[in-house]
Amino acid sequence: MSSETKNTEYAFFEGDFVPIDNAKISIKTHALQYGTGVFEGIRAYWNEEHQDLYVFRMKEHFQRMKNSIKIMRIDCKYSTEELCSIVLKLLQMTKPKTDTYVRPLAYKASLRVGPGLQDNPSELCIFTTPFGAYFKVDEGLRVMVSSWRRVDDNAIPPRAKVSGSYANTALAKTDAICAGFDDAIVLDQTGHVSEGSAMNLFMVQDGHLVTSPGHGNILEGITRRTIMEFAKNEFGIETEIRTIDRSELYTAEEVFFCGTGAEIAPVLEIDKRTVGEGKTGEITRKIFDMYAQVTRGEIERYNHWVTPVFAESGKSSGKKLAVK
Ligand SMILES: Cc1ncc(COP(=O)(O)O)c(C=O)c1O
């Protein structure tokens, strides 16, 4: 184990910074029993040369979390800026010198039995953990189209990142792994391509990008948005947002997954059919390389997307919060 991972881990829990082992909830907690929490997954990237950790698009993650909170009738007393300050303080306390995942969760905390969201207090917790690659991207991914359909906007809205809806993700992912694949692509209720199990999907067709729309029951990803922006600005590659048929995946020039966890992951085989030439395509490679640099704060014109953790020590703004 590296020396970095031995640092004391802290969590933000019920309004205080506490050692992670003191952040405990009752087994009666509503969110545990009914999945009534909303969460985010944020990455912070260690830059060895800069000796700093960069949190990627933190504000955008908390803006999305605020929308999830609204949909699920959760109360959150913290502003987006205060939530960002809490994360910075947590990372400054833990001092990781390695790539790190940040997991905020806002949840219903009632201890009563019954699924209602009303008259049900809300709480917030945030923890951080060292986090490397989610996929072996060098090998590319071999995936299947899942027989599980994506949850629908009229069931559990996928544009909200609701804990309970990840039972859907878990079924699709687990069945794919158990069948010998790396991951799954899920279709929406109309049979069109939605996304990967826990990441968005792009395909390359006639040299441009194509991705499913918000009404395809995707989580509208921050990585997806990031890619569309720099693909256009840096490489002049446009993105078409439209409904995708399953069979288009088989004839695409390139396919890749993207997400905070997944980062950029080339998909080389779908349902035992080779995608393109069966190796990482030229456009996927360009996007992969660019994303790796942007997230580590290496490209100045995109540095408004990253928040340095240690350069910010001492000048972290927002509400003063006690350490217990
Ligand atoms: C279901 C689902 N879709 C897409 C994404 C990608 O979203 P983002 O790029 O904001 O991480 C995620 C990851 O959070 C996810 O869980």
mmCIF file of C-alpha atoms and ligand atoms in Angstrom:
data_model
loop_
_atom_site.group_PDB
_atom_site.id
_atom_site.type_symbol
_atom_site.label_atom_id
_atom_site.label_comp_id
_atom_site.label_asym_id
_atom_site.label_seq_id
_atom_site.Cartn_x
_atom_site.Cartn_y
_atom_site.Cartn_z
ATOM 1 C CA MET A 1 0.000 0.000 0.000
ATOM 2 C CA SER A 2 1.436 3.424 -0.901
ATOM 3 C CA SER A 3 2.047 6.025 1.802
ATOM 4 C CA GLU A 4 -0.696 8.240 0.277
ATOM 5 C CA THR A 5 -3.424 5.702 0.963
ATOM 6 C CA LYS A 6 -2.426 5.496 4.655
ATOM 7 C CA ASN A 7 -3.526 9.093 5.327
ATOM 8 C CA THR A 8 -6.472 9.349 7.696
ATOM 9 C CA GLU A 9 -9.669 9.316 5.695
ATOM 10 C CA TYR A 10 -12.361 11.810 6.606
ATOM 11 C CA ALA A 11 -15.974 12.155 5.612
ATOM 12 C CA PHE A 12 -18.374 15.039 5.700
ATOM 13 C CA PHE A 13 -21.305 13.615 7.646
ATOM 14 C CA GLU A 14 -24.383 15.293 9.085
ATOM 15 C CA GLY A 15 -22.779 18.733 8.975
ATOM 16 C CA ASP A 16 -19.298 17.897 10.332
ATOM 17 C CA PHE A 17 -15.960 16.602 9.126
ATOM 18 C CA VAL A 18 -15.351 13.309 10.929
ATOM 19 C CA PRO A 19 -12.913 10.385 10.628
ATOM 20 C CA ILE A 20 -14.538 8.002 8.130
ATOM 21 C CA ASP A 21 -15.121 5.317 10.801
ATOM 22 C CA ASN A 22 -17.374 7.712 12.720
ATOM 23 C CA ALA A 23 -19.654 8.279 9.722
ATOM 24 C CA LYS A 24 -22.338 5.683 10.450
ATOM 25 C CA ILE A 25 -26.061 5.501 9.787
ATOM 26 C CA SER A 26 -28.881 3.409 11.268
ATOM 27 C CA ILE A 27 -30.015 0.302 9.439
ATOM 28 C CA LYS A 28 -33.487 1.879 9.537
ATOM 29 C CA THR A 29 -32.390 4.776 7.315
ATOM 30 C CA HIS A 30 -34.931 5.463 4.567
ATOM 31 C CA ALA A 31 -32.316 5.748 1.804
ATOM 32 C CA LEU A 32 -30.851 2.354 2.693
ATOM 33 C CA GLN A 33 -34.283 0.710 2.754
ATOM 34 C CA TYR A 34 -35.821 2.440 -0.303
ATOM 35 C CA GLY A 35 -32.918 3.786 -2.405
ATOM 36 C CA THR A 36 -34.040 7.377 -1.801
ATOM 37 C CA GLY A 37 -30.691 9.073 -2.172
ATOM 38 C CA VAL A 38 -29.118 11.003 -5.028
ATOM 39 C CA PHE A 39 -25.412 11.030 -5.585
ATOM 40 C CA GLU A 40 -22.565 12.204 -7.777
ATOM 41 C CA GLY A 41 -19.294 10.722 -8.858
ATOM 42 C CA ILE A 42 -16.531 13.289 -9.201
ATOM 43 C CA ARG A 43 -12.906 12.618 -10.027
ATOM 44 C CA ALA A 44 -9.854 14.469 -8.791
ATOM 45 C CA TYR A 45 -6.636 13.903 -10.780
ATOM 46 C CA TRP A 46 -3.165 14.001 -9.288
ATOM 47 C CA ASN A 47 -0.630 15.941 -11.335
ATOM 48 C CA GLU A 48 2.842 14.799 -10.275
ATOM 49 C CA GLU A 49 4.627 17.674 -11.991
ATOM 50 C CA HIS A 50 2.378 20.351 -10.476
ATOM 51 C CA GLN A 51 2.248 18.482 -7.122
ATOM 52 C CA ASP A 52 -1.462 19.262 -7.035
ATOM 53 C CA LEU A 53 -4.767 17.488 -7.256
ATOM 54 C CA TYR A 54 -7.337 18.809 -9.742
ATOM 55 C CA VAL A 55 -11.046 18.276 -9.202
ATOM 56 C CA PHE A 56 -12.735 18.009 -12.574
ATOM 57 C CA ARG A 57 -15.902 20.030 -13.309
ATOM 58 C CA MET A 58 -16.948 19.981 -9.654
ATOM 59 C CA LYS A 59 -19.433 22.840 -10.007
ATOM 60 C CA GLU A 60 -21.242 21.106 -12.883
ATOM 61 C CA HIS A 61 -21.534 17.909 -10.831
ATOM 62 C CA PHE A 62 -23.124 19.785 -7.941
ATOM 63 C CA GLN A 63 -25.435 21.655 -10.321
ATOM 64 C CA ARG A 64 -26.635 18.289 -11.620
ATOM 65 C CA MET A 65 -26.949 17.019 -8.052
ATOM 66 C CA LYS A 66 -29.146 20.015 -7.223
ATOM 67 C CA ASN A 67 -31.487 18.921 -10.042
ATOM 68 C CA SER A 68 -31.531 15.329 -8.753
ATOM 69 C CA ILE A 69 -32.293 16.729 -5.278
ATOM 70 C CA LYS A 70 -35.237 18.690 -6.666
ATOM 71 C CA ILE A 71 -36.705 15.707 -8.503
ATOM 72 C CA MET A 72 -36.478 13.509 -5.391
ATOM 73 C CA ARG A 73 -37.794 16.182 -2.981
ATOM 74 C CA ILE A 74 -34.614 16.105 -0.918
ATOM 75 C CA ASP A 75 -33.616 19.216 1.035
ATOM 76 C CA CYS A 76 -30.075 20.503 0.824
ATOM 77 C CA LYS A 77 -29.113 23.534 2.862
ATOM 78 C CA TYR A 78 -25.792 23.997 1.075
ATOM 79 C CA SER A 79 -25.295 26.064 -2.074
ATOM 80 C CA THR A 80 -23.289 24.699 -5.001
ATOM 81 C CA GLU A 81 -20.371 26.899 -3.893
ATOM 82 C CA GLU A 82 -20.559 25.584 -0.323
ATOM 83 C CA LEU A 83 -20.618 21.996 -1.560
ATOM 84 C CA CYS A 84 -17.483 22.700 -3.608
ATOM 85 C CA SER A 85 -15.805 24.208 -0.523
ATOM 86 C CA ILE A 86 -16.668 21.134 1.545
ATOM 87 C CA VAL A 87 -15.033 18.856 -1.056
ATOM 88 C CA LEU A 88 -11.912 21.016 -1.160
ATOM 89 C CA LYS A 89 -11.628 20.989 2.611
ATOM 90 C CA LEU A 90 -12.130 17.221 2.739
ATOM 91 C CA LEU A 91 -9.362 16.669 0.181
ATOM 92 C CA GLN A 92 -7.082 19.130 1.947
ATOM 93 C CA MET A 93 -7.575 17.147 5.163
ATOM 94 C CA THR A 94 -7.026 13.733 3.556
ATOM 95 C CA LYS A 95 -4.145 15.015 1.363
ATOM 96 C CA PRO A 96 -4.216 12.287 -1.310
ATOM 97 C CA LYS A 97 -1.336 12.299 -3.754
ATOM 98 C CA THR A 98 -3.120 9.993 -6.105
ATOM 99 C CA ASP A 99 -6.182 9.971 -8.391
ATOM 100 C CA THR A 100 -9.201 10.182 -6.145
ATOM 101 C CA TYR A 101 -12.934 9.684 -6.395
ATOM 102 C CA VAL A 102 -15.331 12.003 -4.570
ATOM 103 C CA ARG A 103 -18.759 10.642 -3.696
ATOM 104 C CA PRO A 104 -21.408 13.061 -2.384
ATOM 105 C CA LEU A 105 -24.749 11.535 -1.394
ATOM 106 C CA ALA A 106 -27.848 13.484 -0.367
ATOM 107 C CA TYR A 107 -30.404 11.170 1.163
ATOM 108 C CA LYS A 108 -33.656 10.720 2.982
ATOM 109 C CA ALA A 109 -32.834 9.987 6.600
ATOM 110 C CA SER A 110 -36.172 9.144 8.250
ATOM 111 C CA LEU A 111 -36.109 6.011 10.411
ATOM 112 C CA ARG A 112 -39.774 5.199 9.863
ATOM 113 C CA VAL A 113 -41.163 2.400 7.728
ATOM 114 C CA GLY A 114 -42.943 3.606 4.556
ATOM 115 C CA PRO A 115 -41.638 4.932 1.224
ATOM 116 C CA GLY A 116 -43.003 8.531 1.291
ATOM 117 C CA LEU A 117 -40.583 11.383 0.636
ATOM 118 C CA GLN A 118 -42.726 13.932 2.480
ATOM 119 C CA ASP A 119 -42.091 14.783 6.142
ATOM 120 C CA ASN A 120 -38.822 12.953 5.786
ATOM 121 C CA PRO A 121 -35.597 14.704 6.850
ATOM 122 C CA SER A 122 -32.650 14.902 4.448
ATOM 123 C CA GLU A 123 -28.949 14.494 5.155
ATOM 124 C CA LEU A 124 -25.742 14.821 3.202
ATOM 125 C CA CYS A 125 -22.519 12.864 3.333
ATOM 126 C CA ILE A 126 -19.372 13.038 1.224
ATOM 127 C CA PHE A 127 -16.403 10.718 1.195
ATOM 128 C CA THR A 128 -13.307 10.423 -0.954
ATOM 129 C CA THR A 129 -11.350 7.331 -1.919
ATOM 130 C CA PRO A 130 -8.270 6.570 -4.047
ATOM 131 C CA PHE A 131 -9.487 5.535 -7.495
ATOM 132 C CA GLY A 132 -7.607 4.307 -10.529
ATOM 133 C CA ALA A 133 -8.858 3.160 -13.933
ATOM 134 C CA TYR A 134 -12.369 1.683 -14.102
ATOM 135 C CA PHE A 135 -11.639 -0.260 -17.306
ATOM 136 C CA LYS A 136 -8.527 -1.790 -18.865
ATOM 137 C CA VAL A 137 -8.723 0.695 -21.724
ATOM 138 C CA ASP A 138 -5.548 -0.553 -23.450
ATOM 139 C CA GLU A 139 -7.294 -3.810 -24.241
ATOM 140 C CA GLY A 140 -10.539 -2.152 -25.385
ATOM 141 C CA LEU A 141 -13.946 -3.423 -24.324
ATOM 142 C CA ARG A 142 -16.029 -6.360 -25.472
ATOM 143 C CA VAL A 143 -19.635 -5.673 -24.599
ATOM 144 C CA MET A 144 -23.135 -7.029 -25.101
ATOM 145 C CA VAL A 145 -26.508 -5.394 -25.555
ATOM 146 C CA SER A 146 -28.293 -6.131 -22.318
ATOM 147 C CA SER A 147 -31.697 -7.786 -22.107
ATOM 148 C CA TRP A 148 -32.406 -5.370 -19.233
ATOM 149 C CA ARG A 149 -33.990 -2.116 -20.442
ATOM 150 C CA ARG A 150 -32.983 1.262 -19.044
ATOM 151 C CA VAL A 151 -35.328 2.676 -16.398
ATOM 152 C CA ASP A 152 -37.758 5.147 -17.924
ATOM 153 C CA ASP A 153 -38.340 8.826 -17.140
ATOM 154 C CA ASN A 154 -41.806 7.843 -15.915
ATOM 155 C CA ALA A 155 -40.435 5.128 -13.626
ATOM 156 C CA ILE A 156 -37.230 6.453 -12.027
ATOM 157 C CA PRO A 157 -36.029 9.506 -14.008
ATOM 158 C CA PRO A 158 -32.512 8.646 -15.248
ATOM 159 C CA ARG A 159 -31.583 12.328 -15.549
ATOM 160 C CA ALA A 160 -31.561 12.270 -11.752
ATOM 161 C CA LYS A 161 -28.735 10.195 -10.315
ATOM 162 C CA VAL A 162 -30.931 8.243 -7.896
ATOM 163 C CA SER A 163 -29.319 5.522 -5.766
ATOM 164 C CA GLY A 164 -32.288 3.159 -6.247
ATOM 165 C CA SER A 165 -32.052 3.266 -10.046
ATOM 166 C CA TYR A 166 -28.571 1.719 -9.851
ATOM 167 C CA ALA A 167 -30.266 -1.639 -9.209
ATOM 168 C CA ASN A 168 -30.999 -1.406 -12.960
ATOM 169 C CA THR A 169 -27.324 -0.693 -13.661
ATOM 170 C CA ALA A 170 -26.247 -3.529 -11.361
ATOM 171 C CA LEU A 171 -28.424 -6.092 -13.155
ATOM 172 C CA ALA A 172 -27.171 -5.080 -16.609
ATOM 173 C CA LYS A 173 -23.516 -4.923 -15.560
ATOM 174 C CA THR A 174 -23.522 -8.142 -13.531
ATOM 175 C CA ASP A 175 -25.221 -10.218 -16.221
ATOM 176 C CA ALA A 176 -22.746 -8.920 -18.805
ATOM 177 C CA ILE A 177 -19.735 -9.769 -16.620
ATOM 178 C CA CYS A 178 -21.152 -13.205 -15.761
ATOM 179 C CA ALA A 179 -21.646 -13.867 -19.479
ATOM 180 C CA GLY A 180 -17.951 -13.090 -20.085
ATOM 181 C CA PHE A 181 -18.266 -9.516 -21.418
ATOM 182 C CA ASP A 182 -16.635 -6.376 -20.039
ATOM 183 C CA ASP A 183 -19.820 -4.361 -19.784
ATOM 184 C CA ALA A 184 -23.264 -3.785 -21.269
ATOM 185 C CA ILE A 185 -25.088 -1.375 -23.540
ATOM 186 C CA VAL A 186 -28.674 -0.806 -22.448
ATOM 187 C CA LEU A 187 -31.614 0.021 -24.702
ATOM 188 C CA ASP A 188 -34.454 2.326 -23.698
ATOM 189 C CA GLN A 189 -38.097 1.256 -23.486
ATOM 190 C CA THR A 190 -38.537 1.874 -27.245
ATOM 191 C CA GLY A 191 -35.608 -0.441 -28.063
ATOM 192 C CA HIS A 192 -33.184 2.329 -29.019
ATOM 193 C CA VAL A 193 -29.679 2.717 -27.659
ATOM 194 C CA SER A 194 -29.640 4.495 -24.320
ATOM 195 C CA GLU A 195 -26.122 4.223 -22.866
ATOM 196 C CA GLY A 196 -23.627 1.929 -21.184
ATOM 197 C CA SER A 197 -24.366 0.432 -17.761
ATOM 198 C CA ALA A 198 -22.970 3.497 -15.962
ATOM 199 C CA MET A 199 -21.612 5.681 -18.741
ATOM 200 C CA ASN A 200 -22.673 7.429 -21.926
ATOM 201 C CA LEU A 201 -21.971 6.166 -25.417
ATOM 202 C CA PHE A 202 -20.704 7.788 -28.593
ATOM 203 C CA MET A 203 -20.355 6.200 -32.005
ATOM 204 C CA VAL A 204 -18.465 7.563 -34.984
ATOM 205 C CA GLN A 205 -20.342 7.553 -38.266
ATOM 206 C CA ASP A 206 -19.046 9.216 -41.451
ATOM 207 C CA GLY A 207 -16.301 10.855 -39.410
ATOM 208 C CA HIS A 208 -18.567 12.629 -36.915
ATOM 209 C CA LEU A 209 -19.843 11.787 -33.442
ATOM 210 C CA VAL A 210 -23.335 10.520 -32.709
ATOM 211 C CA THR A 211 -24.793 10.201 -29.200
ATOM 212 C CA SER A 212 -28.243 9.452 -27.774
ATOM 213 C CA PRO A 213 -30.477 12.330 -26.630
ATOM 214 C CA GLY A 214 -31.580 13.143 -23.061
ATOM 215 C CA HIS A 215 -35.014 11.704 -23.837
ATOM 216 C CA GLY A 216 -33.286 8.355 -24.541
ATOM 217 C CA ASN A 217 -33.287 7.909 -20.754
ATOM 218 C CA ILE A 218 -29.598 8.589 -20.346
ATOM 219 C CA LEU A 219 -27.941 10.349 -17.459
ATOM 220 C CA GLU A 220 -26.849 13.515 -19.224
ATOM 221 C CA GLY A 221 -23.164 13.125 -18.578
ATOM 222 C CA ILE A 222 -20.676 15.849 -17.799
ATOM 223 C CA THR A 223 -18.007 13.884 -19.664
ATOM 224 C CA ARG A 224 -20.374 13.640 -22.674
ATOM 225 C CA ARG A 225 -20.796 17.424 -22.600
ATOM 226 C CA THR A 226 -17.041 17.916 -22.211
ATOM 227 C CA ILE A 227 -16.299 15.726 -25.242
ATOM 228 C CA MET A 228 -18.849 17.448 -27.473
ATOM 229 C CA GLU A 229 -17.283 20.780 -26.600
ATOM 230 C CA PHE A 230 -13.646 19.982 -27.221
ATOM 231 C CA ALA A 231 -14.297 17.663 -30.194
ATOM 232 C CA LYS A 232 -15.760 20.675 -31.970
ATOM 233 C CA ASN A 233 -13.309 23.303 -30.737
ATOM 234 C CA GLU A 234 -10.105 21.283 -31.019
ATOM 235 C CA PHE A 235 -10.756 18.901 -33.899
ATOM 236 C CA GLY A 236 -13.711 20.436 -35.765
ATOM 237 C CA ILE A 237 -15.728 17.257 -35.145
ATOM 238 C CA GLU A 238 -19.464 17.862 -34.818
ATOM 239 C CA THR A 239 -21.795 15.763 -32.665
ATOM 240 C CA GLU A 240 -25.211 14.682 -33.831
ATOM 241 C CA ILE A 241 -27.572 14.063 -30.911
ATOM 242 C CA ARG A 242 -30.189 11.627 -32.146
ATOM 243 C CA THR A 243 -31.885 8.326 -31.535
ATOM 244 C CA ILE A 244 -29.558 5.411 -32.330
ATOM 245 C CA ASP A 245 -30.736 2.001 -33.563
ATOM 246 C CA ARG A 246 -29.105 -1.077 -32.075
ATOM 247 C CA SER A 247 -27.937 -2.299 -35.508
ATOM 248 C CA GLU A 248 -26.129 1.002 -36.146
ATOM 249 C CA LEU A 249 -23.741 0.003 -33.369
ATOM 250 C CA TYR A 250 -22.643 -3.005 -35.425
ATOM 251 C CA THR A 251 -21.754 -0.903 -38.475
ATOM 252 C CA ALA A 252 -20.266 2.142 -36.680
ATOM 253 C CA GLU A 253 -16.699 3.170 -37.523
ATOM 254 C CA GLU A 254 -15.883 3.564 -33.827
ATOM 255 C CA VAL A 255 -17.740 3.268 -30.528
ATOM 256 C CA PHE A 256 -16.598 4.450 -27.108
ATOM 257 C CA PHE A 257 -18.004 4.827 -23.606
ATOM 258 C CA CYS A 258 -17.453 7.934 -21.535
ATOM 259 C CA GLY A 259 -18.090 8.966 -17.968
ATOM 260 C CA THR A 260 -16.395 10.227 -14.847
ATOM 261 C CA GLY A 261 -15.644 6.678 -13.706
ATOM 262 C CA ALA A 262 -15.196 5.108 -17.150
ATOM 263 C CA GLU A 263 -13.287 8.117 -18.572
ATOM 264 C CA ILE A 264 -12.881 7.366 -22.321
ATOM 265 C CA ALA A 265 -13.112 3.635 -23.054
ATOM 266 C CA PRO A 266 -12.947 2.235 -26.603
ATOM 267 C CA VAL A 267 -15.508 -0.467 -27.396
ATOM 268 C CA LEU A 268 -13.996 -2.934 -29.859
ATOM 269 C CA GLU A 269 -16.670 -5.608 -30.001
ATOM 270 C CA ILE A 270 -20.459 -5.558 -29.536
ATOM 271 C CA ASP A 271 -22.525 -8.756 -29.420
ATOM 272 C CA LYS A 272 -19.518 -10.634 -30.879
ATOM 273 C CA ARG A 273 -19.311 -8.293 -33.882
ATOM 274 C CA THR A 274 -16.096 -6.353 -34.417
ATOM 275 C CA VAL A 275 -16.480 -2.581 -34.278
ATOM 276 C CA GLY A 276 -14.661 -0.883 -37.176
ATOM 277 C CA GLU A 277 -11.223 -2.447 -37.512
ATOM 278 C CA GLY A 278 -11.307 -3.945 -34.023
ATOM 279 C CA LYS A 279 -8.810 -1.481 -32.578
ATOM 280 C CA THR A 280 -9.013 1.936 -30.957
ATOM 281 C CA GLY A 281 -10.086 4.315 -33.729
ATOM 282 C CA GLU A 282 -8.442 7.599 -34.662
ATOM 283 C CA ILE A 283 -11.187 9.846 -33.263
ATOM 284 C CA THR A 284 -11.484 7.860 -30.027
ATOM 285 C CA ARG A 285 -7.706 8.118 -29.599
ATOM 286 C CA LYS A 286 -7.718 11.911 -30.085
ATOM 287 C CA ILE A 287 -10.521 12.328 -27.570
ATOM 288 C CA PHE A 288 -8.854 9.942 -25.112
ATOM 289 C CA ASP A 289 -5.563 11.863 -25.254
ATOM 290 C CA MET A 290 -7.205 15.266 -24.965
ATOM 291 C CA TYR A 291 -9.366 14.184 -22.027
ATOM 292 C CA ALA A 292 -6.333 12.810 -20.175
ATOM 293 C CA GLN A 293 -4.583 16.165 -20.468
ATOM 294 C CA VAL A 294 -7.578 18.393 -19.750
ATOM 295 C CA THR A 295 -8.507 16.513 -16.554
ATOM 296 C CA ARG A 296 -4.967 16.828 -15.167
ATOM 297 C CA GLY A 297 -4.918 20.581 -15.666
ATOM 298 C CA GLU A 298 -2.364 20.358 -18.469
ATOM 299 C CA ILE A 299 -4.185 22.510 -21.018
ATOM 300 C CA GLU A 300 -4.496 26.046 -19.823
ATOM 301 C CA ARG A 301 -7.452 27.009 -21.991
ATOM 302 C CA TYR A 302 -9.519 24.364 -20.215
ATOM 303 C CA ASN A 303 -8.302 25.104 -16.711
ATOM 304 C CA HIS A 304 -11.641 26.746 -15.849
ATOM 305 C CA TRP A 305 -12.890 23.122 -15.645
ATOM 306 C CA VAL A 306 -10.429 22.080 -12.936
ATOM 307 C CA THR A 307 -10.121 23.195 -9.321
ATOM 308 C CA PRO A 308 -6.664 22.804 -7.785
ATOM 309 C CA VAL A 309 -6.932 21.404 -4.260
ATOM 310 C CA PHE A 310 -3.623 22.337 -2.678
ATOM 311 C CA ALA A 311 -3.088 25.659 -4.433
ATOM 312 C CA GLU A 312 -6.474 26.531 -2.931
ATOM 313 C CA SER A 313 -5.444 25.646 0.686
ATOM 314 C CA GLY A 314 -5.966 28.542 3.004
ATOM 315 C CA LYS A 315 -8.156 30.440 0.583
ATOM 316 C CA SER A 316 -11.102 28.035 0.528
ATOM 317 C CA SER A 317 -14.262 30.097 0.631
ATOM 318 C CA GLY A 318 -17.757 29.461 1.884
ATOM 319 C CA LYS A 319 -19.227 28.471 5.183
ATOM 320 C CA LYS A 320 -16.839 27.638 8.028
ATOM 321 C CA LEU A 321 -17.447 24.042 9.101
ATOM 322 C CA ALA A 322 -16.131 22.359 12.225
ATOM 323 C CA VAL A 323 -13.967 19.250 12.345
ATOM 324 C CA LYS A 324 -15.158 16.799 15.018
HETATM 325 C C1 LIG B 1 -25.927 5.802 -15.741
HETATM 326 C C2 LIG B 1 -24.819 6.740 -16.039
HETATM 327 N N1 LIG B 1 -24.756 7.308 -17.262
HETATM 328 C C3 LIG B 1 -23.778 8.177 -17.589
HETATM 329 C C4 LIG B 1 -22.788 8.503 -16.692
HETATM 330 C C5 LIG B 1 -21.715 9.481 -17.092
HETATM 331 O O1 LIG B 1 -21.927 10.710 -16.464
HETATM 332 P P1 LIG B 1 -20.724 11.668 -16.109
HETATM 333 O O2 LIG B 1 -19.962 11.872 -17.365
HETATM 334 O O3 LIG B 1 -21.367 12.928 -15.645
HETATM 335 O O4 LIG B 1 -19.931 10.999 -15.072
HETATM 336 C C6 LIG B 1 -22.789 7.915 -15.427
HETATM 337 C C7 LIG B 1 -21.733 8.211 -14.459
HETATM 338 O O5 LIG B 1 -21.910 8.947 -13.548
HETATM 339 C C8 LIG B 1 -23.834 7.030 -15.082
HETATM 340 O O6 LIG B 1 -23.894 6.466 -13.869
#
